PDB file of C-alpha atoms in Angstrom:
ATOM      1  CA  UNK A   1      18.168   8.928   0.037  1.00 42.00           C
ATOM      2  CA  UNK A   2      16.776   5.703  -1.377  1.00 46.00           C
ATOM      3  CA  UNK A   3      17.404   2.417   0.371  1.00 46.00           C
ATOM      4  CA  UNK A   4      16.323  -0.948  -0.966  1.00 50.00           C
ATOM      5  CA  UNK A   5      15.125  -3.578   1.471  1.00 49.00           C
ATOM      6  CA  UNK A   6      16.358  -3.616   5.005  1.00 43.00           C
ATOM      7  CA  UNK A   7      19.791  -2.393   6.017  1.00 39.00           C
ATOM      8  CA  UNK A   8      21.564  -0.943   8.998  1.00 37.00           C
ATOM      9  CA  UNK A   9      20.676   2.624   9.920  1.00 37.00           C
ATOM     10  CA  UNK A  10      23.040   5.211   8.522  1.00 35.00           C
ATOM     11  CA  UNK A  11      23.772   8.786   9.455  1.00 35.00           C
ATOM     12  CA  UNK A  12      21.564   9.978   6.574  1.00 39.00           C
ATOM     13  CA  UNK A  13      18.522   8.300   8.148  1.00 43.00           C
ATOM     14  CA  UNK A  14      18.272  11.112  10.660  1.00 43.00           C
ATOM     15  CA  UNK A  15      16.984  13.311   7.816  1.00 55.00           C
ATOM     16  CA  UNK A  16      13.288  14.281   7.997  1.00 81.00           C
ATOM     17  CA  UNK A  17      12.221  11.994   5.115  1.00 91.00           C
ATOM     18  CA  UNK A  18      13.487   8.630   3.960  1.00 93.00           C
ATOM     19  CA  UNK A  19      12.366   6.719   0.884  1.00 95.00           C
ATOM     20  CA  UNK A  20      12.729   2.949   0.725  1.00 95.00           C
ATOM     21  CA  UNK A  21      11.644   0.407  -1.866  1.00 96.00           C
ATOM     22  CA  UNK A  22      10.390  -2.422   0.311  1.00 95.00           C
ATOM     23  CA  UNK A  23      11.049  -6.113   0.038  1.00 93.00           C
ATOM     24  CA  UNK A  24       7.923  -7.364  -1.714  1.00 90.00           C
ATOM     25  CA  UNK A  25       5.137  -8.504   0.595  1.00 96.00           C
ATOM     26  CA  UNK A  26       2.460 -10.960  -0.482  1.00 97.00           C
ATOM     27  CA  UNK A  27      -0.459  -9.109  -2.053  1.00 97.00           C
ATOM     28  CA  UNK A  28      -3.788 -10.624  -2.979  1.00 98.00           C
ATOM     29  CA  UNK A  29      -6.430  -8.791  -4.961  1.00 97.00           C
ATOM     30  CA  UNK A  30      -9.892 -10.000  -3.988  1.00 98.00           C
ATOM     31  CA  UNK A  31     -12.951  -9.104  -6.044  1.00 98.00           C
ATOM     32  CA  UNK A  32     -16.305  -9.896  -4.423  1.00 97.00           C
ATOM     33  CA  UNK A  33     -19.529  -7.980  -4.016  1.00 95.00           C
ATOM     34  CA  UNK A  34     -20.266  -6.664  -0.531  1.00 92.00           C
ATOM     35  CA  UNK A  35     -22.637  -9.023   1.220  1.00 93.00           C
ATOM     36  CA  UNK A  36     -21.172 -12.111  -0.445  1.00 97.00           C
ATOM     37  CA  UNK A  37     -21.836 -14.955   1.999  1.00 97.00           C
ATOM     38  CA  UNK A  38     -18.632 -15.845   3.860  1.00 97.00           C
ATOM     39  CA  UNK A  39     -16.674 -12.790   2.646  1.00 97.00           C
ATOM     40  CA  UNK A  40     -15.857 -11.341   6.060  1.00 97.00           C
ATOM     41  CA  UNK A  41     -15.052 -14.772   7.468  1.00 98.00           C
ATOM     42  CA  UNK A  42     -12.772 -15.633   4.519  1.00 98.00           C
ATOM     43  CA  UNK A  43     -10.828 -12.374   4.879  1.00 98.00           C
ATOM     44  CA  UNK A  44     -10.494 -12.987   8.614  1.00 98.00           C
ATOM     45  CA  UNK A  45      -9.253 -16.551   8.028  1.00 98.00           C
ATOM     46  CA  UNK A  46      -6.811 -15.423   5.331  1.00 98.00           C
ATOM     47  CA  UNK A  47      -5.316 -12.422   7.079  1.00 98.00           C
ATOM     48  CA  UNK A  48      -6.655 -12.058  10.602  1.00 98.00           C
ATOM     49  CA  UNK A  49      -8.175  -8.753   9.461  1.00 98.00           C
ATOM     50  CA  UNK A  50     -11.772  -7.642   9.629  1.00 97.00           C
ATOM     51  CA  UNK A  51     -13.651  -6.693   6.477  1.00 97.00           C
ATOM     52  CA  UNK A  52     -12.789  -3.006   5.891  1.00 96.00           C
ATOM     53  CA  UNK A  53     -15.371  -0.296   5.351  1.00 95.00           C
ATOM     54  CA  UNK A  54     -15.224   1.981   2.306  1.00 94.00           C
ATOM     55  CA  UNK A  55     -11.880   3.806   1.897  1.00 93.00           C
ATOM     56  CA  UNK A  56     -10.442   2.165   4.982  1.00 95.00           C
ATOM     57  CA  UNK A  57      -8.109  -0.599   5.988  1.00 96.00           C
ATOM     58  CA  UNK A  58      -7.973  -3.065   8.838  1.00 97.00           C
ATOM     59  CA  UNK A  59      -4.853  -4.506  10.404  1.00 96.00           C
ATOM     60  CA  UNK A  60      -3.779  -7.625  12.241  1.00 97.00           C
ATOM     61  CA  UNK A  61      -0.116  -7.782  13.144  1.00 94.00           C
ATOM     62  CA  UNK A  62       1.851  -7.331   9.916  1.00 94.00           C
ATOM     63  CA  UNK A  63      -1.195  -8.035   7.729  1.00 97.00           C
ATOM     64  CA  UNK A  64      -3.693  -5.527   6.414  1.00 96.00           C
ATOM     65  CA  UNK A  65      -6.792  -5.592   4.279  1.00 98.00           C
ATOM     66  CA  UNK A  66      -7.656  -2.457   2.338  1.00 97.00           C
ATOM     67  CA  UNK A  67     -10.848  -1.413   0.581  1.00 97.00           C
ATOM     68  CA  UNK A  68      -9.922  -0.583  -3.011  1.00 95.00           C
ATOM     69  CA  UNK A  69     -13.374  -0.129  -4.566  1.00 95.00           C
ATOM     70  CA  UNK A  70     -16.967  -1.195  -4.047  1.00 95.00           C
ATOM     71  CA  UNK A  71     -16.130  -4.821  -4.866  1.00 96.00           C
ATOM     72  CA  UNK A  72     -12.338  -4.970  -4.478  1.00 97.00           C
ATOM     73  CA  UNK A  73     -10.052  -5.546  -1.504  1.00 97.00           C
ATOM     74  CA  UNK A  74      -6.266  -5.759  -1.259  1.00 97.00           C
ATOM     75  CA  UNK A  75      -4.665  -8.064   1.292  1.00 98.00           C
ATOM     76  CA  UNK A  76      -1.051  -7.179   2.124  1.00 97.00           C
ATOM     77  CA  UNK A  77       0.716  -9.877   4.108  1.00 97.00           C
ATOM     78  CA  UNK A  78       4.194 -11.062   5.013  1.00 97.00           C
ATOM     79  CA  UNK A  79       5.709 -12.708   1.916  1.00 95.00           C
ATOM     80  CA  UNK A  80       5.603 -16.207   3.399  1.00 96.00           C
ATOM     81  CA  UNK A  81       1.867 -15.968   4.164  1.00 97.00           C
ATOM     82  CA  UNK A  82       0.605 -15.421   0.617  1.00 96.00           C
ATOM     83  CA  UNK A  83      -0.070 -19.000  -0.490  1.00 97.00           C
ATOM     84  CA  UNK A  84      -1.876 -19.943   2.727  1.00 97.00           C
ATOM     85  CA  UNK A  85      -3.969 -16.761   2.589  1.00 98.00           C
ATOM     86  CA  UNK A  86      -4.998 -17.435  -0.996  1.00 97.00           C
ATOM     87  CA  UNK A  87      -5.983 -20.972  -0.064  1.00 97.00           C
ATOM     88  CA  UNK A  88      -8.013 -19.704   2.934  1.00 98.00           C
ATOM     89  CA  UNK A  89      -9.894 -17.307   0.633  1.00 98.00           C
ATOM     90  CA  UNK A  90     -10.601 -20.092  -1.854  1.00 97.00           C
ATOM     91  CA  UNK A  91     -11.916 -22.360   0.896  1.00 97.00           C
ATOM     92  CA  UNK A  92     -13.954 -19.633   2.590  1.00 97.00           C
ATOM     93  CA  UNK A  93     -15.576 -18.436  -0.612  1.00 98.00           C
ATOM     94  CA  UNK A  94     -16.104 -21.794  -2.293  1.00 96.00           C
ATOM     95  CA  UNK A  95     -19.337 -21.784  -4.244  1.00 96.00           C
ATOM     96  CA  UNK A  96     -19.522 -17.965  -4.320  1.00 97.00           C
ATOM     97  CA  UNK A  97     -18.842 -15.586  -7.211  1.00 97.00           C
ATOM     98  CA  UNK A  98     -15.425 -14.022  -6.481  1.00 97.00           C
ATOM     99  CA  UNK A  99     -11.915 -13.664  -7.848  1.00 98.00           C
ATOM    100  CA  UNK A 100      -8.791 -13.922  -5.679  1.00 98.00           C
ATOM    101  CA  UNK A 101      -5.437 -13.419  -7.409  1.00 97.00           C
ATOM    102  CA  UNK A 102      -1.893 -13.246  -6.072  1.00 97.00           C
ATOM    103  CA  UNK A 103      -0.653  -9.907  -7.476  1.00 97.00           C
ATOM    104  CA  UNK A 104       2.596  -9.825  -5.497  1.00 96.00           C
ATOM    105  CA  UNK A 105       4.773  -9.888  -8.612  1.00 95.00           C
ATOM    106  CA  UNK A 106       2.703  -7.178 -10.301  1.00 96.00           C
ATOM    107  CA  UNK A 107       3.060  -4.568  -7.547  1.00 96.00           C
ATOM    108  CA  UNK A 108       5.861  -2.628  -5.887  1.00 96.00           C
ATOM    109  CA  UNK A 109       5.799  -1.083  -2.404  1.00 96.00           C
ATOM    110  CA  UNK A 110       7.561   1.962  -1.020  1.00 97.00           C
ATOM    111  CA  UNK A 111       7.931   3.434   2.448  1.00 96.00           C
ATOM    112  CA  UNK A 112       8.025   7.213   2.707  1.00 96.00           C
ATOM    113  CA  UNK A 113       9.044   7.828   6.296  1.00 95.00           C
ATOM    114  CA  UNK A 114       9.617  10.779   8.541  1.00 91.00           C
ATOM    115  CA  UNK A 115       7.983  13.977   9.669  1.00 86.00           C
ATOM    116  CA  UNK A 116       8.079  15.546   6.190  1.00 90.00           C
ATOM    117  CA  UNK A 117       6.688  12.539   4.288  1.00 94.00           C
ATOM    118  CA  UNK A 118       3.286  14.168   3.853  1.00 92.00           C
ATOM    119  CA  UNK A 119       4.906  17.300   2.409  1.00 91.00           C
ATOM    120  CA  UNK A 120       6.703  15.147  -0.152  1.00 94.00           C
ATOM    121  CA  UNK A 121       3.583  13.172  -1.059  1.00 95.00           C
ATOM    122  CA  UNK A 122       1.531  16.370  -1.472  1.00 94.00           C
ATOM    123  CA  UNK A 123       3.874  17.368  -4.310  1.00 94.00           C
ATOM    124  CA  UNK A 124       2.767  14.326  -6.323  1.00 96.00           C
ATOM    125  CA  UNK A 125      -0.877  13.546  -5.573  1.00 96.00           C
ATOM    126  CA  UNK A 126      -4.126  15.497  -5.819  1.00 96.00           C
ATOM    127  CA  UNK A 127      -5.479  13.592  -2.799  1.00 95.00           C
ATOM    128  CA  UNK A 128      -6.231  15.673   0.297  1.00 94.00           C
ATOM    129  CA  UNK A 129      -3.788  14.174   2.790  1.00 92.00           C
ATOM    130  CA  UNK A 130      -5.159  16.322   5.610  1.00 91.00           C
ATOM    131  CA  UNK A 131      -8.414  14.354   5.277  1.00 91.00           C
ATOM    132  CA  UNK A 132      -6.622  10.981   5.296  1.00 91.00           C
ATOM    133  CA  UNK A 133      -7.150   9.291   8.647  1.00 88.00           C
ATOM    134  CA  UNK A 134      -4.807   6.741  10.215  1.00 85.00           C
ATOM    135  CA  UNK A 135      -6.890   3.756   9.065  1.00 89.00           C
ATOM    136  CA  UNK A 136      -7.768   5.025   5.606  1.00 94.00           C
ATOM    137  CA  UNK A 137      -6.466   3.823   2.297  1.00 94.00           C
ATOM    138  CA  UNK A 138      -6.493   6.237  -0.598  1.00 95.00           C
ATOM    139  CA  UNK A 139      -6.454   5.228  -4.223  1.00 94.00           C
ATOM    140  CA  UNK A 140      -5.246   8.109  -6.324  1.00 95.00           C
ATOM    141  CA  UNK A 141      -2.327   8.929  -8.546  1.00 95.00           C
ATOM    142  CA  UNK A 142       1.273   9.986  -8.192  1.00 96.00           C
ATOM    143  CA  UNK A 143       1.864  12.407 -11.032  1.00 94.00           C
ATOM    144  CA  UNK A 144       0.329  10.424 -13.913  1.00 94.00           C
ATOM    145  CA  UNK A 145       0.296   6.855 -12.553  1.00 97.00           C
ATOM    146  CA  UNK A 146      -2.115   4.968 -10.323  1.00 97.00           C
ATOM    147  CA  UNK A 147      -1.122   4.318  -6.723  1.00 97.00           C
ATOM    148  CA  UNK A 148      -2.603   3.479  -3.364  1.00 96.00           C
ATOM    149  CA  UNK A 149      -1.255   4.737  -0.056  1.00 96.00           C
ATOM    150  CA  UNK A 150      -1.963   4.859   3.663  1.00 95.00           C
ATOM    151  CA  UNK A 151      -0.429   6.281   6.825  1.00 93.00           C
ATOM    152  CA  UNK A 152       1.702   4.040   8.991  1.00 91.00           C
ATOM    153  CA  UNK A 153       2.159   6.397  11.943  1.00 84.00           C
ATOM    154  CA  UNK A 154       4.385   9.352  12.726  1.00 82.00           C
ATOM    155  CA  UNK A 155       3.475  11.000   9.427  1.00 85.00           C
ATOM    156  CA  UNK A 156       4.924   8.103   7.407  1.00 93.00           C
ATOM    157  CA  UNK A 157       3.235   6.359   4.459  1.00 95.00           C
ATOM    158  CA  UNK A 158       3.248   3.105   2.546  1.00 96.00           C
ATOM    159  CA  UNK A 159       2.635   3.277  -1.192  1.00 97.00           C
ATOM    160  CA  UNK A 160       1.700   0.567  -3.685  1.00 96.00           C
ATOM    161  CA  UNK A 161       1.989   0.944  -7.457  1.00 97.00           C
ATOM    162  CA  UNK A 162       2.180  -1.304 -10.474  1.00 96.00           C
ATOM    163  CA  UNK A 163       5.616  -2.879 -10.846  1.00 97.00           C
ATOM    164  CA  UNK A 164       5.701  -1.827 -14.515  1.00 97.00           C
ATOM    165  CA  UNK A 165       5.980   1.805 -13.378  1.00 97.00           C
ATOM    166  CA  UNK A 166       7.999   1.083 -10.214  1.00 96.00           C
ATOM    167  CA  UNK A 167      11.204   2.755 -11.388  1.00 97.00           C
ATOM    168  CA  UNK A 168       9.220   5.799 -12.521  1.00 97.00           C
ATOM    169  CA  UNK A 169       7.436   6.035  -9.147  1.00 97.00           C
ATOM    170  CA  UNK A 170      10.755   5.678  -7.339  1.00 97.00           C
ATOM    171  CA  UNK A 171      12.224   8.500  -9.443  1.00 96.00           C
ATOM    172  CA  UNK A 172       9.135  10.674  -8.791  1.00 96.00           C
ATOM    173  CA  UNK A 173       9.351  10.144  -5.042  1.00 96.00           C
ATOM    174  CA  UNK A 174      13.099  10.667  -4.979  1.00 95.00           C
ATOM    175  CA  UNK A 175      12.751  13.851  -7.012  1.00 94.00           C
ATOM    176  CA  UNK A 176      10.006  15.136  -4.695  1.00 93.00           C
ATOM    177  CA  UNK A 177      12.232  14.495  -1.671  1.00 92.00           C
ATOM    178  CA  UNK A 178      15.105  16.366  -3.332  1.00 91.00           C
ATOM    179  CA  UNK A 179      12.798  19.219  -4.366  1.00 88.00           C
ATOM    180  CA  UNK A 180      11.330  19.528  -0.875  1.00 85.00           C
ATOM    181  CA  UNK A 181      14.822  19.656   0.636  1.00 84.00           C
ATOM    182  CA  UNK A 182      16.015  22.225  -1.919  1.00 83.00           C
ATOM    183  CA  UNK A 183      13.007  24.477  -1.270  1.00 80.00           C
ATOM    184  CA  UNK A 184      13.572  24.319   2.484  1.00 77.00           C
ATOM    185  CA  UNK A 185      10.320  22.454   3.143  1.00 68.00           C
ATOM    186  CA  UNK A 186      12.332  19.683   4.847  1.00 66.00           C
TER     187      UNK A 186
END
């Protein structure tokens, strides 16, 4: 079952896995070398999150900051917080070499929820989900497209992909849910 946005719970939501395309959060891609003066402070001011270590994410309320690569971070925030966060980064990193871009319109987010979510995700990614800790962010692929994902608790995951392949990713995830149910894995 695919649900868009937020809606009332239905009888089908008692199934072991639910897929939802989420209302778009604010997302800021930040490129800066580790050790850039003011980097940790700017991220904290923008999101309330600490600077994440490699392959991890930090959280503060509804906000998170994920390590994407050696010089790239992704801030995921409530939609209304994007402009203020971008401004806080610009102020905190003024005079430094960095790039902060609002990529909210270029990304799509999904929630894969329920006890069988990992089984569904394993059908699409080569990433070792058994090695994925609760505060780790993994950049990998779903079938043939780039994606990032992390656990949200209870075996559930959040996934981020490029909006240009959003419908394809949604179809992949939906098909994997259907396949897992048909094979008896769910």
